[in-house]
Amino acid sequence: RVIKKDGSVLEPEFVEGKATLTMPHLEAGDYIETERSESQPGDGQRGERYIGPRWFFREENIAYARSEFLVISPKSKPLDVETRNDVPKPEVHEDGAIIARHWRVDNSPAAPVEPFGAPVVEFLPSVQVGWGISSERTLEAMSDASADLTPVDPRVRRIAEHIVASVPREHLGERAKLLYHWLVSNVQEGEDSDGRRVIIGKNGNLWRGFITLCRAVGIPVDYSVAQSKLTLAPSGSFSAAALYSLPLLRVGTEKGEVWLSLGSKYAPFGYVPAEARGMPAQVLAEDAPHAVRVPADGLADRVTYSGDIQLESDGAAEVELEQTLQGKYATALRGALAEMAAPQIRDLVETRLLGHALRGAKLEKFELVNVPDSDQPLIIRTSSHVPAFAQVAGGVLLIAPPFAPRVGQLAALPTRQTPLLIVDASEQRIVLKLRPPTGSSLGIALAPQTLSNGEYRVQIQDREEGGAIILDRQIVLPSGRIQVSAYGDFLRFARRADDALAASVRVRLGR
């Protein structure tokens, strides 16, 4: 309803064909008052539970003169209250069988918006109320939902047995891999969660479909949920209940457990997102969930550049390059290649894979290796001519090392008010052999160095070898969270890393 400045009340208007209500005759200074009723039935097993809305006392881009939150609840229901980020204590009033809690924040400034920042909801002052919420009860409910007590469908067993017919029964890992690739290649992601219909109809929940296929041929598989490295530490029962957010599958094989996720049809078997590696997880077994830890190793998200570069005295170069993509990088490129015609693929290789680091590169020939086999690294081999690989200045070739990432783009601000969130883990290895022109010599001695800040590392092992210059670099930037108090150290690391990676290599030309 609309409450006018003079105190009069106007009810909302229903307009035919309009999905929402119309608030009539709004003027500056009027109030809009809305009410919403919700019903949350219990599951009949774990008692009543209620999750109230989370109220934020601050917002992006808008300053509040006053923000209030009033909760009225029965005394008979002890209320769980979770607050974040310096919320003042509420005023509490009891009246018979009810209790009222009133929070108020005055003069709340607009929240800052910063690049690579954590989700804004994490650092805004907020409060959430409810009852009957706990991580244990949430995991039990997830375990019940994941349980599948239906017998194996003979039709599904025939399909699964046909898929793995070429592999002996004792080779569980290879059989599971065949089932995985058949599933992601033939089943369209959909809403149906019945594993039998997913396989027969080739449409539905891929996770349930893979579990159904594995069980049809006796391969042990468990549904699991893991914590994310990017998730904020819990501050109460509500955030603790949402702590396990990343679904994973654990497959038992003759060589041990294999963990995997199901996302892209071009992802390799056994791929686990970087933010879940090494993190605590819960296996949702039929009897009760139990705690485990996701292996920290696994298929890395890595790009490797290796090449042979013949320099000319005018700064031009003939470049033989091999790029090897693994993990999410190979997955993304395979997905892009599947949508492209042959002429577009050549343009992609020349402009995106070469052109971003070797300006003006003219692609002479290229080869793509292992494109259909998602379990193998994707390799791109190219031969190209780069007319201005190096700059000529006073008898010296100035070579800017190619392919190095800019670590400093993550630390674009001098200071931060919010945590820095590095969502995408990346690892690069660069090994390039530079062959200088005949009669030339190295202008400045190469200086190996290692820079680090916690898990973030840049290692430079450039050297001379048999008359050639070997550029040997490794850059490791895992996903994670840089707190405000640690941002200064990361900023200094990023700047030093960029300076070291971008430092020119000097080659003195012979006379």
PDB file of C-alpha atoms in Angstrom, residues 64-302:
ATOM      1  CA  TYR A  64      21.158   4.950   4.052  1.00  0.00           C
ATOM      2  CA  ALA A  65      20.109   7.643   6.502  1.00  0.00           C
ATOM      3  CA  ARG A  66      18.467   4.951   8.583  1.00  0.00           C
ATOM      4  CA  SER A  67      18.069   1.186   8.274  1.00  0.00           C
ATOM      5  CA  GLU A  68      15.946  -0.828  10.708  1.00  0.00           C
ATOM      6  CA  PHE A  69      15.086  -4.482  11.156  1.00  0.00           C
ATOM      7  CA  LEU A  70      12.365  -5.655  13.549  1.00  0.00           C
ATOM      8  CA  VAL A  71      11.816  -9.321  14.386  1.00  0.00           C
ATOM      9  CA  ILE A  72       8.848 -10.518  16.430  1.00  0.00           C
ATOM     10  CA  SER A  73       8.971 -14.180  17.404  1.00  0.00           C
ATOM     11  CA  PRO A  74       7.400 -16.534  19.974  1.00  0.00           C
ATOM     12  CA  LYS A  75       9.329 -17.081  23.173  1.00  0.00           C
ATOM     13  CA  SER A  76       8.719 -20.791  22.769  1.00  0.00           C
ATOM     14  CA  LYS A  77      11.042 -20.844  19.751  1.00  0.00           C
ATOM     15  CA  PRO A  78      14.624 -19.959  20.735  1.00  0.00           C
ATOM     16  CA  LEU A  79      15.838 -17.816  17.863  1.00  0.00           C
ATOM     17  CA  ASP A  80      19.168 -18.339  16.084  1.00  0.00           C
ATOM     18  CA  VAL A  81      20.661 -14.955  15.211  1.00  0.00           C
ATOM     19  CA  GLU A  82      23.642 -14.600  12.872  1.00  0.00           C
ATOM     20  CA  THR A  83      25.228 -11.198  12.352  1.00  0.00           C
ATOM     21  CA  ARG A  84      28.108 -10.094  10.158  1.00  0.00           C
ATOM     22  CA  ASN A  85      30.369  -7.070  10.065  1.00  0.00           C
ATOM     23  CA  ASP A  86      29.791  -4.949  13.158  1.00  0.00           C
ATOM     24  CA  VAL A  87      26.031  -5.004  13.493  1.00  0.00           C
ATOM     25  CA  PRO A  88      24.993  -3.223  16.732  1.00  0.00           C
ATOM     26  CA  LYS A  89      23.215  -5.192  19.436  1.00  0.00           C
ATOM     27  CA  PRO A  90      19.404  -5.117  19.169  1.00  0.00           C
ATOM     28  CA  GLU A  91      16.927  -3.600  21.585  1.00  0.00           C
ATOM     29  CA  VAL A  92      14.975  -6.505  23.070  1.00  0.00           C
ATOM     30  CA  HIS A  93      11.412  -6.211  24.445  1.00  0.00           C
ATOM     31  CA  GLU A  94       9.305  -9.018  25.861  1.00  0.00           C
ATOM     32  CA  ASP A  95       5.523  -8.917  25.844  1.00  0.00           C
ATOM     33  CA  GLY A  96       3.758 -12.004  27.101  1.00  0.00           C
ATOM     34  CA  ALA A  97       4.390 -14.921  24.757  1.00  0.00           C
ATOM     35  CA  ILE A  98       6.340 -12.913  22.196  1.00  0.00           C
ATOM     36  CA  ILE A  99       9.713 -11.241  22.079  1.00  0.00           C
ATOM     37  CA  ALA A 100      10.721  -8.369  19.795  1.00  0.00           C
ATOM     38  CA  ARG A 101      14.238  -7.583  18.627  1.00  0.00           C
ATOM     39  CA  HIS A 102      14.941  -4.258  16.972  1.00  0.00           C
ATOM     40  CA  TRP A 103      18.158  -3.422  15.094  1.00  0.00           C
ATOM     41  CA  ARG A 104      18.902   0.096  13.841  1.00  0.00           C
ATOM     42  CA  VAL A 105      21.869   1.561  11.957  1.00  0.00           C
ATOM     43  CA  ASP A 106      22.060   5.306  11.240  1.00  0.00           C
ATOM     44  CA  ASN A 107      24.067   7.100   8.557  1.00  0.00           C
ATOM     45  CA  SER A 108      25.301   4.013   6.728  1.00  0.00           C
ATOM     46  CA  PRO A 109      27.495   5.083   3.774  1.00  0.00           C
ATOM     47  CA  ALA A 110      27.379   3.443   0.369  1.00  0.00           C
ATOM     48  CA  ALA A 111      29.483   0.288   0.221  1.00  0.00           C
ATOM     49  CA  PRO A 112      32.619   0.478  -1.957  1.00  0.00           C
ATOM     50  CA  VAL A 113      32.770  -1.423  -5.244  1.00  0.00           C
ATOM     51  CA  GLU A 114      36.290  -2.649  -6.020  1.00  0.00           C
ATOM     52  CA  PRO A 115      37.704  -4.790  -8.862  1.00  0.00           C
ATOM     53  CA  PHE A 116      38.197  -8.490  -8.073  1.00  0.00           C
ATOM     54  CA  GLY A 117      36.292  -7.931  -4.840  1.00  0.00           C
ATOM     55  CA  ALA A 118      34.575 -10.560  -2.773  1.00  0.00           C
ATOM     56  CA  PRO A 119      30.769 -10.769  -3.176  1.00  0.00           C
ATOM     57  CA  VAL A 120      29.303  -7.626  -1.653  1.00  0.00           C
ATOM     58  CA  VAL A 121      27.061  -9.620   0.710  1.00  0.00           C
ATOM     59  CA  GLU A 122      30.159 -10.825   2.559  1.00  0.00           C
ATOM     60  CA  PHE A 123      31.267  -7.462   3.900  1.00  0.00           C
ATOM     61  CA  LEU A 124      27.956  -5.650   4.334  1.00  0.00           C
ATOM     62  CA  PRO A 125      26.622  -5.468   7.901  1.00  0.00           C
ATOM     63  CA  SER A 126      23.705  -7.892   8.045  1.00  0.00           C
ATOM     64  CA  VAL A 127      21.567 -10.035  10.307  1.00  0.00           C
ATOM     65  CA  GLN A 128      19.677 -13.275   9.709  1.00  0.00           C
ATOM     66  CA  VAL A 129      17.307 -15.098  12.034  1.00  0.00           C
ATOM     67  CA  GLY A 130      15.626 -18.486  12.151  1.00  0.00           C
ATOM     68  CA  TRP A 131      15.518 -21.743  14.032  1.00  0.00           C
ATOM     69  CA  GLY A 132      16.215 -25.415  13.502  1.00  0.00           C
ATOM     70  CA  ILE A 133      19.189 -24.715  11.203  1.00  0.00           C
ATOM     71  CA  SER A 134      22.519 -26.530  11.521  1.00  0.00           C
ATOM     72  CA  SER A 135      25.168 -27.958   9.255  1.00  0.00           C
ATOM     73  CA  GLU A 136      24.452 -31.461  10.582  1.00  0.00           C
ATOM     74  CA  ARG A 137      20.754 -31.307   9.721  1.00  0.00           C
ATOM     75  CA  THR A 138      21.505 -29.790   6.327  1.00  0.00           C
ATOM     76  CA  LEU A 139      23.957 -32.586   5.484  1.00  0.00           C
ATOM     77  CA  GLU A 140      21.459 -35.211   6.640  1.00  0.00           C
ATOM     78  CA  ALA A 141      18.815 -33.706   4.358  1.00  0.00           C
ATOM     79  CA  MET A 142      21.288 -33.652   1.448  1.00  0.00           C
ATOM     80  CA  SER A 143      22.196 -37.261   2.154  1.00  0.00           C
ATOM     81  CA  ASP A 144      18.527 -38.295   2.122  1.00  0.00           C
ATOM     82  CA  ALA A 145      17.969 -36.419  -1.156  1.00  0.00           C
ATOM     83  CA  SER A 146      20.957 -38.100  -2.811  1.00  0.00           C
ATOM     84  CA  ALA A 147      20.000 -41.626  -1.751  1.00  0.00           C
ATOM     85  CA  ASP A 148      18.787 -43.880  -4.549  1.00  0.00           C
ATOM     86  CA  LEU A 149      17.037 -47.034  -3.352  1.00  0.00           C
ATOM     87  CA  THR A 150      15.534 -48.014  -6.693  1.00  0.00           C
ATOM     88  CA  PRO A 151      16.635 -51.375  -8.141  1.00  0.00           C
ATOM     89  CA  VAL A 152      18.855 -51.453 -11.195  1.00  0.00           C
ATOM     90  CA  ASP A 153      16.791 -51.189 -14.363  1.00  0.00           C
ATOM     91  CA  PRO A 154      17.633 -54.084 -16.758  1.00  0.00           C
ATOM     92  CA  ARG A 155      17.571 -51.654 -19.690  1.00  0.00           C
ATOM     93  CA  VAL A 156      20.161 -49.430 -17.994  1.00  0.00           C
ATOM     94  CA  ARG A 157      22.311 -52.466 -17.184  1.00  0.00           C
ATOM     95  CA  ARG A 158      22.287 -53.531 -20.838  1.00  0.00           C
ATOM     96  CA  ILE A 159      23.337 -50.021 -21.939  1.00  0.00           C
ATOM     97  CA  ALA A 160      26.105 -49.833 -19.328  1.00  0.00           C
ATOM     98  CA  GLU A 161      27.404 -53.316 -20.104  1.00  0.00           C
ATOM     99  CA  HIS A 162      27.512 -52.475 -23.812  1.00  0.00           C
ATOM    100  CA  ILE A 163      29.520 -49.298 -23.127  1.00  0.00           C
ATOM    101  CA  VAL A 164      32.185 -51.099 -21.059  1.00  0.00           C
ATOM    102  CA  ALA A 165      32.184 -54.390 -22.975  1.00  0.00           C
ATOM    103  CA  SER A 166      35.739 -53.892 -24.263  1.00  0.00           C
ATOM    104  CA  VAL A 167      37.270 -53.523 -20.768  1.00  0.00           C
ATOM    105  CA  PRO A 168      37.719 -56.382 -18.256  1.00  0.00           C
ATOM    106  CA  ARG A 169      35.477 -56.223 -15.167  1.00  0.00           C
ATOM    107  CA  GLU A 170      38.398 -55.799 -12.779  1.00  0.00           C
ATOM    108  CA  HIS A 171      39.515 -52.566 -14.496  1.00  0.00           C
ATOM    109  CA  LEU A 172      37.040 -50.338 -12.696  1.00  0.00           C
ATOM    110  CA  GLY A 173      38.822 -47.082 -13.493  1.00  0.00           C
ATOM    111  CA  GLU A 174      38.792 -47.598 -17.254  1.00  0.00           C
ATOM    112  CA  ARG A 175      35.182 -48.769 -17.168  1.00  0.00           C
ATOM    113  CA  ALA A 176      34.164 -45.672 -15.188  1.00  0.00           C
ATOM    114  CA  LYS A 177      35.988 -43.465 -17.704  1.00  0.00           C
ATOM    115  CA  LEU A 178      34.080 -45.052 -20.615  1.00  0.00           C
ATOM    116  CA  LEU A 179      30.779 -44.507 -18.814  1.00  0.00           C
ATOM    117  CA  TYR A 180      31.706 -40.879 -18.118  1.00  0.00           C
ATOM    118  CA  HIS A 181      32.545 -40.085 -21.736  1.00  0.00           C
ATOM    119  CA  TRP A 182      29.440 -41.840 -23.052  1.00  0.00           C
ATOM    120  CA  LEU A 183      27.297 -39.841 -20.647  1.00  0.00           C
ATOM    121  CA  VAL A 184      28.691 -36.374 -21.405  1.00  0.00           C
ATOM    122  CA  SER A 185      28.639 -37.100 -25.154  1.00  0.00           C
ATOM    123  CA  ASN A 186      25.115 -38.504 -25.363  1.00  0.00           C
ATOM    124  CA  VAL A 187      23.005 -37.085 -22.526  1.00  0.00           C
ATOM    125  CA  GLN A 188      21.647 -33.539 -22.638  1.00  0.00           C
ATOM    126  CA  GLU A 189      21.593 -31.669 -19.326  1.00  0.00           C
ATOM    127  CA  GLY A 190      18.029 -31.370 -18.051  1.00  0.00           C
ATOM    128  CA  GLU A 191      15.825 -31.288 -14.963  1.00  0.00           C
ATOM    129  CA  ASP A 192      14.860 -34.961 -14.696  1.00  0.00           C
ATOM    130  CA  SER A 193      16.577 -36.480 -11.643  1.00  0.00           C
ATOM    131  CA  ASP A 194      15.484 -40.090 -12.125  1.00  0.00           C
ATOM    132  CA  GLY A 195      18.668 -41.844 -13.243  1.00  0.00           C
ATOM    133  CA  ARG A 196      16.804 -44.452 -15.233  1.00  0.00           C
ATOM    134  CA  ARG A 197      14.950 -41.869 -17.330  1.00  0.00           C
ATOM    135  CA  VAL A 198      18.160 -39.840 -17.714  1.00  0.00           C
ATOM    136  CA  ILE A 199      19.900 -42.803 -19.382  1.00  0.00           C
ATOM    137  CA  ILE A 200      16.965 -44.145 -21.389  1.00  0.00           C
ATOM    138  CA  GLY A 201      15.756 -40.723 -22.527  1.00  0.00           C
ATOM    139  CA  LYS A 202      19.248 -39.196 -22.767  1.00  0.00           C
ATOM    140  CA  ASN A 203      18.111 -36.053 -20.991  1.00  0.00           C
ATOM    141  CA  GLY A 204      18.324 -35.006 -17.364  1.00  0.00           C
ATOM    142  CA  ASN A 205      20.657 -34.668 -14.404  1.00  0.00           C
ATOM    143  CA  LEU A 206      24.147 -35.809 -15.454  1.00  0.00           C
ATOM    144  CA  TRP A 207      25.230 -36.513 -11.875  1.00  0.00           C
ATOM    145  CA  ARG A 208      22.331 -38.883 -11.290  1.00  0.00           C
ATOM    146  CA  GLY A 209      22.862 -40.443 -14.706  1.00  0.00           C
ATOM    147  CA  PHE A 210      26.532 -41.238 -14.030  1.00  0.00           C
ATOM    148  CA  ILE A 211      25.756 -42.726 -10.607  1.00  0.00           C
ATOM    149  CA  THR A 212      23.067 -44.919 -12.183  1.00  0.00           C
ATOM    150  CA  LEU A 213      25.426 -46.163 -14.908  1.00  0.00           C
ATOM    151  CA  CYS A 214      28.207 -46.970 -12.435  1.00  0.00           C
ATOM    152  CA  ARG A 215      25.931 -48.886 -10.088  1.00  0.00           C
ATOM    153  CA  ALA A 216      24.514 -50.864 -13.004  1.00  0.00           C
ATOM    154  CA  VAL A 217      27.934 -52.466 -13.568  1.00  0.00           C
ATOM    155  CA  GLY A 218      29.062 -52.643  -9.940  1.00  0.00           C
ATOM    156  CA  ILE A 219      31.354 -49.603  -9.793  1.00  0.00           C
ATOM    157  CA  PRO A 220      31.195 -47.979  -6.323  1.00  0.00           C
ATOM    158  CA  VAL A 221      30.374 -44.272  -6.502  1.00  0.00           C
ATOM    159  CA  ASP A 222      29.386 -41.745  -3.829  1.00  0.00           C
ATOM    160  CA  TYR A 223      27.885 -38.288  -4.091  1.00  0.00           C
ATOM    161  CA  SER A 224      29.858 -35.733  -2.067  1.00  0.00           C
ATOM    162  CA  VAL A 225      29.886 -32.035  -1.296  1.00  0.00           C
ATOM    163  CA  ALA A 226      33.065 -30.047  -0.640  1.00  0.00           C
ATOM    164  CA  GLN A 227      33.943 -26.675   0.797  1.00  0.00           C
ATOM    165  CA  SER A 228      35.320 -23.979  -1.493  1.00  0.00           C
ATOM    166  CA  LYS A 229      38.567 -22.120  -0.934  1.00  0.00           C
ATOM    167  CA  LEU A 230      36.704 -18.972  -1.903  1.00  0.00           C
ATOM    168  CA  THR A 231      33.992 -19.235   0.732  1.00  0.00           C
ATOM    169  CA  LEU A 232      34.095 -16.962   3.751  1.00  0.00           C
ATOM    170  CA  ALA A 233      34.530 -18.677   7.129  1.00  0.00           C
ATOM    171  CA  PRO A 234      31.128 -19.251   8.782  1.00  0.00           C
ATOM    172  CA  SER A 235      29.941 -16.760  11.371  1.00  0.00           C
ATOM    173  CA  GLY A 236      26.897 -18.671  12.590  1.00  0.00           C
ATOM    174  CA  SER A 237      24.549 -21.573  11.992  1.00  0.00           C
ATOM    175  CA  PHE A 238      23.194 -20.254   8.686  1.00  0.00           C
ATOM    176  CA  SER A 239      26.542 -19.758   6.965  1.00  0.00           C
ATOM    177  CA  ALA A 240      27.792 -23.041   8.466  1.00  0.00           C
ATOM    178  CA  ALA A 241      24.799 -24.844   6.924  1.00  0.00           C
ATOM    179  CA  ALA A 242      25.785 -23.480   3.493  1.00  0.00           C
ATOM    180  CA  LEU A 243      29.494 -24.227   3.870  1.00  0.00           C
ATOM    181  CA  TYR A 244      29.543 -27.387   1.720  1.00  0.00           C
ATOM    182  CA  SER A 245      28.584 -26.017  -1.670  1.00  0.00           C
ATOM    183  CA  LEU A 246      30.615 -27.834  -4.356  1.00  0.00           C
ATOM    184  CA  PRO A 247      29.199 -31.160  -5.620  1.00  0.00           C
ATOM    185  CA  LEU A 248      31.699 -33.915  -6.434  1.00  0.00           C
ATOM    186  CA  LEU A 249      31.626 -37.628  -7.114  1.00  0.00           C
ATOM    187  CA  ARG A 250      33.984 -40.179  -5.555  1.00  0.00           C
ATOM    188  CA  VAL A 251      34.522 -43.298  -7.658  1.00  0.00           C
ATOM    189  CA  GLY A 252      36.159 -46.427  -6.277  1.00  0.00           C
ATOM    190  CA  THR A 253      38.644 -48.109  -8.618  1.00  0.00           C
ATOM    191  CA  GLU A 254      41.225 -50.888  -8.402  1.00  0.00           C
ATOM    192  CA  LYS A 255      43.921 -48.187  -8.094  1.00  0.00           C
ATOM    193  CA  GLY A 256      42.199 -46.089  -5.448  1.00  0.00           C
ATOM    194  CA  GLU A 257      39.598 -43.347  -5.375  1.00  0.00           C
ATOM    195  CA  VAL A 258      39.000 -40.998  -8.308  1.00  0.00           C
ATOM    196  CA  TRP A 259      37.263 -37.668  -7.656  1.00  0.00           C
ATOM    197  CA  LEU A 260      35.488 -35.813 -10.425  1.00  0.00           C
ATOM    198  CA  SER A 261      32.872 -33.224 -11.288  1.00  0.00           C
ATOM    199  CA  LEU A 262      30.370 -33.076 -14.110  1.00  0.00           C
ATOM    200  CA  GLY A 263      30.137 -29.816 -15.983  1.00  0.00           C
ATOM    201  CA  SER A 264      31.334 -29.561 -19.559  1.00  0.00           C
ATOM    202  CA  LYS A 265      31.279 -32.391 -22.093  1.00  0.00           C
ATOM    203  CA  TYR A 266      34.843 -31.371 -22.955  1.00  0.00           C
ATOM    204  CA  ALA A 267      36.190 -31.726 -19.406  1.00  0.00           C
ATOM    205  CA  PRO A 268      38.557 -34.657 -18.744  1.00  0.00           C
ATOM    206  CA  PHE A 269      37.574 -37.591 -16.584  1.00  0.00           C
ATOM    207  CA  GLY A 270      38.796 -36.982 -13.037  1.00  0.00           C
ATOM    208  CA  TYR A 271      38.741 -33.168 -13.171  1.00  0.00           C
ATOM    209  CA  VAL A 272      38.068 -31.343  -9.900  1.00  0.00           C
ATOM    210  CA  PRO A 273      37.732 -27.531  -9.791  1.00  0.00           C
ATOM    211  CA  ALA A 274      40.763 -25.817  -8.282  1.00  0.00           C
ATOM    212  CA  GLU A 275      38.746 -24.270  -5.454  1.00  0.00           C
ATOM    213  CA  ALA A 276      37.784 -27.763  -4.187  1.00  0.00           C
ATOM    214  CA  ARG A 277      41.222 -29.417  -4.275  1.00  0.00           C
ATOM    215  CA  GLY A 278      42.574 -30.221  -0.837  1.00  0.00           C
ATOM    216  CA  MET A 279      39.381 -28.999   0.860  1.00  0.00           C
ATOM    217  CA  PRO A 280      37.194 -30.748   3.471  1.00  0.00           C
ATOM    218  CA  ALA A 281      34.250 -32.655   2.053  1.00  0.00           C
ATOM    219  CA  GLN A 282      31.326 -34.759   3.193  1.00  0.00           C
ATOM    220  CA  VAL A 283      30.457 -38.075   1.563  1.00  0.00           C
ATOM    221  CA  LEU A 284      26.668 -38.388   1.574  1.00  0.00           C
ATOM    222  CA  ALA A 285      26.476 -42.081   2.389  1.00  0.00           C
ATOM    223  CA  GLU A 286      23.167 -43.851   2.966  1.00  0.00           C
ATOM    224  CA  ASP A 287      23.735 -44.383   6.686  1.00  0.00           C
ATOM    225  CA  ALA A 288      25.151 -40.957   7.596  1.00  0.00           C
ATOM    226  CA  PRO A 289      27.421 -38.313   6.030  1.00  0.00           C
ATOM    227  CA  HIS A 290      31.076 -38.669   6.941  1.00  0.00           C
ATOM    228  CA  ALA A 291      33.971 -36.246   6.637  1.00  0.00           C
ATOM    229  CA  VAL A 292      36.817 -36.731   4.153  1.00  0.00           C
ATOM    230  CA  ARG A 293      39.259 -34.469   2.335  1.00  0.00           C
ATOM    231  CA  VAL A 294      39.458 -33.970  -1.408  1.00  0.00           C
ATOM    232  CA  PRO A 295      42.942 -34.846  -2.753  1.00  0.00           C
ATOM    233  CA  ALA A 296      45.089 -31.758  -3.238  1.00  0.00           C
ATOM    234  CA  ASP A 297      46.640 -33.062  -6.444  1.00  0.00           C
ATOM    235  CA  GLY A 298      44.766 -33.883  -9.616  1.00  0.00           C
ATOM    236  CA  LEU A 299      44.473 -32.452 -13.093  1.00  0.00           C
ATOM    237  CA  ALA A 300      46.062 -29.004 -13.056  1.00  0.00           C
ATOM    238  CA  ASP A 301      44.795 -25.897 -14.827  1.00  0.00           C
ATOM    239  CA  ARG A 302      48.011 -25.152 -16.673  1.00  0.00           C
TER     240      ARG A 302
END
